[in-house]
Amino acid sequence: MVKELNGLIRFAVAVLALIVSLPVAAAVRAELDRNRITVGETVMLTFLTDDPKQNMDADFSALEKDFRILDRRSETQLSIVGGRQTAVVRLLLTLEPRAAGDIVIPPLNIGSDTTRALTVKVDPAPELEPGSQPPVFIEVEILPSDGPYFVHAQLGLVVRVFYQQNLTEAAISQPEPSPAVVRLMQETPYQAERGGERYRVLERNYAVFPERSGELTIPPMQLTGRLVERRTSSVWQPAVRGRRVQVESEAIVLSIESKPDEFAGSEWQPAREYRITQQVSSGESLRVGEPVTRTVIIDTVGLEENMIVEPAWPEVADARIYPDQPQGITRDDGNWVLGHKEFRYAVVPEKEGELVLPELRVEWWDTQNNRARTAVLAAQAIKVQPSALVPLPAQTPLAPGATAPGAAGSPAYSSGGEPAYWRWLTLLFASLWLVTMAAALLLRNRGPVSRTRSPADTASTTEMELLGSLDKACGAGDRRAARRALQYWIQRFGPLEGCNSVLEFAAYIEDQTLRDSLLTLDSEGFRPPAGEQVETRWNGSAFWKQFERWRKNRVDLENSRTASITDLYAMKNRPGS
């Protein structure tokens, strides 16, 4: 029974592996270039896939009930990314709705795939005054149509140019509201019907950001061009240069409101949407002196990235924070700008226990619902373990008459205690010294002997070269070269075995001034606090003096330790001498 069960399990695993290994066909997707149009306008329905072998044949008779299919074409876009060729295959249909209403484009079978249903809202054609329509005219629309409009908050400006005949030498002036910033987002050509007449339309969507409250005027925009006409005598008569036309739109006046009194935030950030998230580089724990990177990500709708303000951090105990230069970009979806900004911080814990990346709160104004909101980024706790590097204890000079460490409780020998013991030791060391001197003289008399250079000598020469490079880089203010030379010195000649980074070396240093300079040097590329220049954050000459003073003190300390051991055998230190 058990064998049969094991056999069934192995069979199921094999079948599952086979299913997973099978290539997955790229699905066909359906998209509309607009979800809302007016009777008489056209809409583009696109079917696309990234599988170049996909069969795009389909039966579109289900569309003819609600649409006229005016055009059908296909295209393939090839690209090479990272040495790999990719393809996007598109099938495009130009559709004209037959009536107003919410029209559903049903799921369609494209090859072996079925697309999802789509809905397009078709508004009735606007009522027009009696009389003939001009061959060219401009429509202007403000979004949202009912306001309110706030300072620095995006409002949409839609400009549509209607023309019946071919229009050449066309030029339209840009919207110039003042004071405001204008950004062109999207330009879309399509067809529409006005007053029973068929028009070609060029639609432009702009984002407008008022710079101060009060009255904002959008002056009329002018269109100039020539209408290309044909002679009526023959349809084969070639086109000739037509008559020049000039039309302009109506001026628009808007009331821009200032920051509401009920907004309690220190920085005014109006947006339709505002989201704050984070990414943390470390896991659940790290060690003292090891940095963790916290990336705060803010995404907005209706607010450009240059208007996104850096969140304020509360005080973080027992940690140092090094902010990086923020990175941001502004895109758009054709109607609204999309702001994206990232703030990176290197946080270095200085004490074991728990490091809490604090909660961040940002006040912003919801322009869709006309109310104040607060975006909250939750705090995150990280366990901090002791550093793997244990600094040497501070060397304090002994006071006169003080007992050296380890001497407490040891009996002091007097001149009358056991002088013979020390005399025997003296004779032994003196004999060893005489034997050593005799051997040295014997070797010297034999002539020069080839001597292999010790690693210590090579290391000493290389260390001086590295220190010279560090001194030169510090004198030139070359922060990157100084950091590189110091890192090489730490790895080869540093005081700690296995130490490979400036950050670990800084955790070992007890001199607070030198440690601060090391941390500043290691944070190359990080942004200084607001209003502070980069040059004032790290001074190469001052750093070299601090480092060289520390290094010489360390060398002197090691020499003094060596001397104290050697002097035990000196005649003046021997008891009874």
XYZ file of C-alpha atoms in Angstrom:
577
model
C 0.000 0.000 0.000
C 2.829 2.385 0.913
C 4.684 1.576 -2.300
C 1.583 2.299 -4.372
C 1.102 5.620 -2.569
C 4.741 6.616 -3.170
C 4.362 5.699 -6.818
C 1.295 7.915 -7.180
C 3.125 10.815 -5.502
C 6.101 10.483 -7.866
C 3.762 10.350 -10.847
C 1.932 13.509 -9.709
C 5.229 15.363 -9.201
C 6.404 14.352 -12.674
C 3.152 15.542 -14.267
C 3.363 18.861 -12.387
C 6.975 19.375 -13.502
C 5.962 18.670 -17.096
C 3.150 21.203 -16.905
C 5.452 23.867 -15.429
C 8.083 23.254 -18.097
C 5.645 23.752 -20.960
C 6.025 27.151 -22.696
C 3.309 29.617 -21.795
C 1.743 31.343 -24.749
C 1.575 35.105 -24.519
C -2.033 36.206 -24.102
C -3.718 38.654 -26.472
C -4.800 41.893 -24.785
C -7.426 44.380 -25.944
C -7.102 48.136 -25.280
C -9.010 51.328 -26.150
C -7.210 54.607 -26.715
C -10.148 56.423 -25.050
C -12.931 55.241 -22.776
C -15.286 58.182 -23.380
C -16.195 59.762 -26.700
C -19.038 61.687 -28.348
C -21.360 60.498 -31.091
C -19.567 61.057 -34.372
C -16.095 60.523 -32.903
C -13.932 57.476 -33.554
C -12.138 55.227 -31.105
C -9.108 52.986 -31.686
C -9.412 49.349 -30.544
C -6.011 47.618 -30.349
C -5.280 43.909 -29.930
C -1.662 43.195 -28.996
C 0.571 40.299 -28.006
C 4.295 39.715 -27.560
C 4.140 36.308 -29.257
C 5.202 36.779 -32.926
C 3.645 33.399 -33.814
C 0.224 34.353 -32.477
C -2.598 34.026 -35.001
C -4.418 37.393 -35.042
C -7.300 36.292 -37.276
C -10.717 36.899 -35.726
C -14.392 37.348 -36.503
C -15.336 40.964 -35.780
C -18.966 40.677 -36.853
C -20.000 41.065 -33.194
C -18.717 44.662 -33.328
C -20.768 45.710 -36.346
C -23.971 45.863 -34.325
C -22.771 48.943 -32.395
C -19.846 50.239 -34.502
C -18.781 50.949 -38.032
C -15.345 49.501 -38.705
C -13.707 52.317 -40.652
C -10.157 50.969 -40.802
C -8.198 47.829 -40.008
C -4.416 47.445 -40.031
C -1.699 45.421 -38.339
C 1.866 46.190 -37.342
C 4.828 44.390 -35.772
C 7.427 46.127 -33.631
C 10.783 44.363 -33.210
C 13.359 45.308 -30.583
C 16.532 43.845 -29.103
C 17.041 44.146 -25.355
C 20.117 42.609 -23.751
C 20.906 40.622 -26.869
C 17.444 39.085 -26.889
C 14.957 39.859 -29.647
C 11.394 40.677 -28.649
C 8.353 41.433 -30.777
C 5.022 43.167 -30.204
C 2.266 42.388 -32.712
C -0.686 44.779 -32.926
C -4.003 44.662 -34.758
C -5.723 48.078 -34.846
C -9.382 48.783 -35.624
C -10.844 52.268 -36.057
C -14.430 52.196 -34.793
C -17.260 54.720 -35.009
C -20.197 54.202 -32.605
C -23.639 54.068 -34.190
C -25.467 55.572 -31.198
C -24.952 57.139 -27.765
C -24.830 55.137 -24.551
C -22.555 52.737 -22.684
C -21.430 50.308 -25.357
C -19.815 47.016 -24.397
C -17.201 45.505 -26.663
C -17.730 41.779 -26.018
C -14.937 39.240 -25.486
C -13.472 38.287 -28.854
C -11.664 35.119 -29.867
C -8.236 35.963 -31.310
C -6.621 32.724 -32.391
C -6.671 30.493 -29.316
C -7.089 33.391 -26.849
C -10.154 35.300 -25.681
C -9.926 38.995 -24.813
C -11.688 40.659 -21.918
C -14.797 42.787 -22.381
C -14.348 46.569 -22.661
C -16.790 49.437 -22.211
C -16.822 52.784 -23.976
C -19.137 55.623 -22.960
C -20.585 57.490 -25.943
C -22.106 60.892 -25.142
C -24.784 62.445 -27.372
C -23.585 65.031 -29.848
C -23.931 68.607 -28.488
C -26.764 70.766 -29.754
C -25.504 73.306 -32.270
C -26.923 76.603 -33.366
C -28.694 76.704 -36.731
C -26.484 77.499 -39.662
C -23.527 76.034 -41.372
C -20.450 75.029 -39.449
C -17.118 76.670 -40.195
C -14.551 74.397 -41.835
C -12.133 74.925 -38.912
C -12.804 75.745 -35.267
C -11.329 75.191 -31.769
C -12.925 73.770 -28.630
C -11.419 74.247 -25.156
C -12.379 72.266 -22.055
C -11.234 72.504 -18.414
C -10.953 69.384 -16.213
C -12.465 69.005 -13.733
C -15.239 71.158 -15.103
C -16.707 72.213 -11.739
C -13.565 72.947 -9.669
C -12.460 73.940 -7.099
C -8.996 74.841 -8.365
C -6.089 75.314 -5.941
C -2.698 76.937 -6.220
C -0.018 74.422 -7.359
C -2.720 71.784 -8.001
C -2.998 70.409 -11.525
C -5.999 71.247 -13.653
C -6.532 69.744 -17.095
C -6.779 71.823 -20.263
C -8.092 70.026 -23.370
C -7.725 71.776 -26.745
C -9.457 70.283 -29.808
C -8.882 71.521 -33.359
C -11.694 70.557 -35.790
C -11.155 70.744 -39.551
C -13.097 69.273 -42.478
C -10.605 69.534 -45.319
C -6.896 68.904 -45.525
C -5.148 71.562 -43.485
C -1.597 72.552 -44.405
C 0.853 75.048 -42.929
C -1.141 74.724 -39.732
C 0.142 76.301 -36.532
C -1.642 76.713 -33.228
C -0.397 78.915 -30.425
C 0.376 77.304 -27.091
C -1.761 78.078 -24.052
C -0.114 80.829 -22.025
C -1.926 81.241 -18.717
C -0.058 83.505 -16.339
C 1.197 82.910 -13.760
C 1.133 79.153 -14.333
C 3.275 76.275 -15.567
C 1.973 74.354 -18.609
C 2.972 70.824 -19.637
C 1.850 69.084 -22.868
C 0.945 65.487 -22.049
C -0.699 63.880 -25.063
C -1.694 64.607 -28.656
C -4.376 62.401 -30.231
C -5.837 62.533 -33.776
C -9.306 61.121 -34.434
C -12.563 61.863 -36.281
C -15.740 63.419 -34.924
C -19.086 64.760 -36.086
C -20.490 68.189 -35.323
C -23.854 69.389 -36.665
C -24.089 66.508 -39.086
C -20.676 67.303 -40.550
C -17.657 64.995 -40.410
C -14.448 66.544 -39.016
C -10.902 65.530 -38.406
C -9.795 66.367 -34.882
C -6.426 66.985 -33.288
C -6.778 66.858 -29.500
C -4.083 68.066 -27.101
C -4.134 67.491 -23.354
C -2.237 69.950 -21.159
C -1.485 69.998 -17.438
C -1.718 73.485 -15.920
C -0.249 74.328 -12.495
C -1.331 77.758 -11.159
C 1.514 79.436 -9.295
C -0.542 81.769 -7.133
C -4.094 82.204 -5.943
C -6.553 84.659 -7.425
C -7.749 85.033 -10.991
C -6.131 82.901 -13.685
C -6.778 83.830 -17.317
C -6.106 81.476 -20.204
C -5.861 83.750 -23.278
C -7.399 82.725 -26.620
C -5.337 80.290 -28.677
C -5.004 81.062 -32.373
C -4.888 78.594 -35.257
C -3.611 79.574 -38.682
C -3.288 77.455 -41.824
C -4.483 76.832 -45.352
C -7.405 74.649 -46.414
C -6.490 72.515 -49.426
C -9.384 72.403 -51.909
C -9.936 70.655 -55.263
C -11.381 72.124 -58.395
C -14.939 70.974 -58.999
C -14.427 70.380 -62.735
C -12.668 67.048 -62.285
C -12.066 64.680 -59.449
C -8.677 63.947 -60.972
C -7.588 67.586 -60.732
C -4.583 67.702 -58.372
C -4.873 69.595 -55.119
C -3.944 73.272 -55.141
C -2.899 75.610 -52.360
C -6.094 76.648 -50.606
C -7.235 79.706 -48.783
C -5.681 80.821 -45.534
C -7.782 80.558 -42.401
C -7.326 81.950 -38.898
C -9.501 81.055 -35.920
C -9.142 81.439 -32.174
C -10.640 79.910 -29.070
C -12.509 81.697 -26.317
C -10.638 83.084 -23.325
C -11.138 81.248 -20.029
C -11.044 82.857 -16.590
C -10.681 80.679 -13.479
C -10.680 81.447 -9.769
C -7.689 79.847 -8.024
C -8.013 79.262 -4.291
C -5.140 79.499 -1.831
C -4.165 76.871 0.726
C -7.234 76.192 2.909
C -7.103 77.250 6.545
C -8.006 73.750 7.690
C -4.820 72.342 6.144
C -2.450 71.776 9.071
C 0.623 70.554 7.175
C 3.811 72.605 6.969
C 4.247 71.918 3.225
C 1.367 72.386 0.760
C 1.038 69.268 -1.412
C -2.243 69.104 -3.384
C -2.829 65.898 -5.355
C -5.556 63.590 -6.568
C -3.738 60.603 -5.077
C -0.754 60.322 -2.710
C 0.913 57.038 -1.714
C 3.988 56.434 0.462
C 5.815 53.094 0.669
C 9.276 51.908 1.678
C 11.993 49.359 0.931
C 14.534 48.278 3.562
C 17.781 46.635 2.437
C 18.464 44.623 5.590
C 16.645 41.635 6.969
C 15.426 41.294 10.518
C 18.830 41.893 12.123
C 22.221 43.530 11.595
C 25.295 44.413 13.648
C 26.503 47.624 15.234
C 28.276 49.717 12.609
C 26.604 47.992 9.661
C 24.436 50.325 7.547
C 20.858 49.614 6.580
C 19.328 51.457 3.616
C 15.771 52.717 3.910
C 14.197 53.876 0.653
C 11.056 55.983 1.065
C 8.988 55.954 -2.154
C 6.247 58.504 -2.863
C 3.877 58.238 -5.843
C 1.364 60.955 -6.674
C -1.334 61.693 -9.223
C -1.756 65.346 -10.142
C 1.494 66.470 -8.473
C 4.887 66.724 -10.191
C 7.931 65.138 -8.562
C 9.616 68.499 -7.974
C 6.673 69.444 -5.737
C 6.993 66.289 -3.601
C 8.511 67.307 -0.269
C 10.918 65.096 1.668
C 9.225 63.575 4.743
C 10.532 64.859 8.068
C 12.258 62.301 10.304
C 11.907 62.374 14.076
C 15.003 61.924 16.237
C 16.503 58.422 15.981
C 18.373 57.385 19.125
C 21.789 55.686 18.914
C 22.045 55.875 15.121
C 23.541 58.057 12.427
C 21.547 58.929 9.291
C 23.153 59.748 5.932
C 20.615 60.916 3.295
C 21.340 60.299 -0.383
C 20.398 62.606 -3.234
C 16.658 62.112 -3.928
C 15.740 60.696 -7.330
C 12.479 61.563 -9.060
C 10.649 61.502 -12.364
C 7.363 62.897 -13.684
C 5.322 60.983 -16.236
C 1.677 61.199 -17.271
C -1.195 58.965 -18.323
C -2.479 61.391 -20.942
C -4.762 63.212 -18.499
C -2.871 63.608 -15.210
C 0.781 63.889 -14.282
C 2.258 61.033 -12.259
C 4.972 62.030 -9.798
C 7.464 59.469 -8.496
C 10.228 60.277 -5.995
C 12.593 58.152 -3.927
C 14.451 59.253 -0.803
C 17.301 56.961 0.319
C 18.843 56.981 3.775
C 21.804 54.999 5.128
C 21.144 54.377 8.827
C 24.119 53.189 10.914
C 23.274 51.839 14.404
C 25.780 52.663 17.150
C 24.349 50.516 19.909
C 23.096 46.967 20.146
C 19.456 46.340 20.882
C 16.633 47.461 18.616
C 16.892 50.008 15.810
C 13.514 51.537 15.008
C 13.128 53.133 11.594
C 10.535 55.686 12.672
C 7.024 56.209 11.416
C 6.765 58.994 8.827
C 3.650 61.121 8.344
C 2.924 63.443 5.422
C 0.022 65.882 5.291
C -1.470 66.389 1.810
C -4.626 67.833 0.260
C -7.027 65.559 -1.628
C -8.177 67.677 -4.602
C -10.757 65.092 -5.699
C -12.630 65.169 -2.394
C -11.506 68.647 -1.286
C -10.214 67.570 2.125
C -6.994 67.162 4.110
C -5.455 63.712 4.396
C -2.429 62.124 6.067
C -0.192 59.552 4.405
C 1.468 57.289 6.981
C 4.543 55.095 6.578
C 4.691 52.509 9.348
C 7.745 52.175 11.578
C 9.989 49.144 11.218
C 12.105 47.591 13.961
C 15.407 45.837 13.258
C 17.357 43.810 15.806
C 20.929 45.097 16.247
C 23.534 42.619 17.450
C 26.945 43.498 18.903
C 29.688 44.374 16.466
C 31.987 41.577 15.376
C 34.878 44.015 15.896
C 36.069 44.564 19.503
C 38.138 47.745 19.865
C 41.352 47.646 21.890
C 41.035 49.085 25.398
C 42.186 52.651 25.797
C 45.803 52.929 26.904
C 46.065 55.158 29.927
C 49.504 56.135 31.175
C 50.275 54.845 34.646
C 50.473 57.413 37.385
C 53.723 57.646 39.293
C 53.808 54.885 41.857
C 50.885 53.011 40.291
C 51.009 49.257 39.980
C 50.993 47.859 36.455
C 47.983 45.714 35.458
C 48.368 42.180 36.672
C 50.846 43.166 39.390
C 48.237 43.583 42.099
C 48.490 40.901 44.748
C 51.939 39.697 43.575
C 54.675 39.699 46.180
C 57.394 42.283 45.604
C 60.917 40.908 45.720
C 63.281 42.672 48.117
C 67.014 42.861 47.845
C 67.323 40.480 50.686
C 64.784 37.920 49.468
C 66.246 35.502 46.944
C 68.985 37.372 45.026
C 70.573 34.096 43.850
C 67.520 33.325 41.661
C 67.894 36.502 39.689
C 71.629 36.123 39.402
C 71.235 32.703 37.784
C 68.763 34.191 35.289
C 71.177 37.008 34.557
C 73.995 34.584 33.845
C 71.732 32.519 31.561
C 70.620 35.514 29.453
C 74.165 36.858 29.286
C 75.377 33.509 27.975
C 72.681 33.426 25.324
C 73.600 36.954 24.284
C 77.295 36.033 23.947
C 76.427 32.987 21.827
C 74.284 35.172 19.527
C 77.063 37.745 19.096
C 79.602 35.036 18.295
C 77.346 33.546 15.631
C 76.837 36.974 14.059
C 80.596 37.621 13.884
C 81.184 34.222 12.332
C 78.624 34.854 9.600
C 80.070 38.306 8.883
C 83.570 36.869 8.421
C 82.232 34.457 5.798
C 81.397 37.369 3.523
C 78.101 38.820 2.285
C 75.237 36.396 2.162
C 72.219 36.835 -0.114
C 69.294 37.897 1.978
C 65.691 37.249 1.104
C 63.543 40.252 1.702
C 60.999 39.549 4.366
C 57.308 40.135 3.860
C 57.506 42.692 6.615
C 59.982 44.763 4.597
C 57.799 44.524 1.511
C 54.766 45.365 3.558
C 56.546 48.379 5.023
C 57.445 49.706 1.581
C 53.925 49.070 0.253
C 52.368 50.685 3.301
C 54.395 53.847 2.728
C 53.244 53.898 -0.894
C 49.607 53.546 0.164
C 49.989 56.241 2.805
C 51.590 58.474 0.190
C 48.612 57.909 -2.120
C 46.219 58.685 0.719
C 48.125 61.866 1.607
C 48.100 62.987 -2.028
C 44.357 62.314 -2.442
C 43.526 64.151 0.785
C 45.642 67.131 -0.247
C 43.847 67.284 -3.608
C 40.424 66.895 -1.985
C 39.793 63.777 -4.096
C 37.310 62.029 -1.849
C 36.900 58.907 -3.974
C 40.651 58.292 -4.360
C 41.183 58.885 -0.634
C 38.498 56.374 0.258
C 39.996 53.804 -2.121
C 43.551 54.232 -0.746
C 42.321 54.063 2.844
C 40.358 50.891 2.112
C 43.467 49.202 0.692
C 45.476 50.263 3.761
C 42.795 48.899 6.115
C 42.701 45.549 4.330
C 46.511 45.065 4.313
C 47.857 47.040 7.266
C 44.879 47.889 9.438
C 44.756 47.097 13.160
C 42.039 44.436 12.768
C 42.331 41.110 11.016
C 39.557 40.512 8.481
C 38.502 44.178 8.435
C 37.597 45.094 4.847
C 35.640 48.340 4.982
C 35.981 51.915 6.160
C 32.760 51.492 8.122
C 34.148 48.570 10.149
C 37.371 50.473 10.739
C 35.375 53.476 11.988
C 33.546 51.254 14.478
C 36.953 50.242 15.898
C 38.222 53.824 16.319
C 37.641 55.407 19.743
C 38.605 58.939 18.699
C 35.171 60.492 18.072
C 36.516 63.213 15.759
C 38.357 60.730 13.545
C 35.378 58.372 13.598
C 33.076 61.156 12.372
C 35.520 61.972 9.571
C 35.696 58.295 8.578
C 31.905 57.970 8.487
C 31.676 61.138 6.404
C 34.341 59.829 4.007
C 32.554 56.482 3.727
C 29.251 58.188 2.866
C 30.622 59.281 -0.538
C 27.801 60.549 -2.754
C 25.426 61.128 0.151
C 23.659 64.462 0.233
C 24.714 66.935 2.927
C 22.086 68.639 5.063
C 20.093 71.431 3.466
C 22.095 74.596 3.013
C 25.471 72.888 3.594
C 27.990 72.533 0.795
C 29.628 69.214 0.018
C 33.129 70.684 0.414
C 32.418 71.590 4.042
C 31.305 68.050 4.843
C 34.722 66.443 4.279
C 38.030 68.278 4.524
C 40.853 66.189 3.072
C 43.709 68.068 4.745
C 42.039 67.963 8.158
C 41.250 64.269 7.751
C 44.863 63.436 6.879
C 46.129 65.224 10.002
C 43.628 63.365 12.207
C 44.446 60.000 10.646
C 48.238 60.505 10.713
C 48.116 61.607 14.362
C 46.136 58.461 15.249
C 48.495 56.226 13.242
C 51.643 57.658 14.848
C 50.152 57.270 18.326
C 49.377 53.650 17.481
C 52.947 53.046 16.232
C 54.401 54.702 19.347
C 52.180 52.546 21.553
C 53.316 49.350 19.820
C 56.962 50.429 20.060
C 56.589 51.176 23.762
C 55.129 47.711 24.329
C 58.057 46.118 22.465
C 60.545 48.218 24.404
C 58.987 47.254 27.727
C 59.464 43.553 26.879
C 63.062 44.043 25.693
C 64.042 46.098 28.742
C 63.335 43.136 31.018
C 66.731 41.799 29.973
C 68.578 45.078 30.278
C 71.234 45.235 32.964
C 69.616 48.186 34.696
C 66.358 46.252 35.141
C 67.898 43.178 36.629
C 67.541 42.712 40.363
C 70.750 43.026 42.163
C 72.483 44.967 39.412
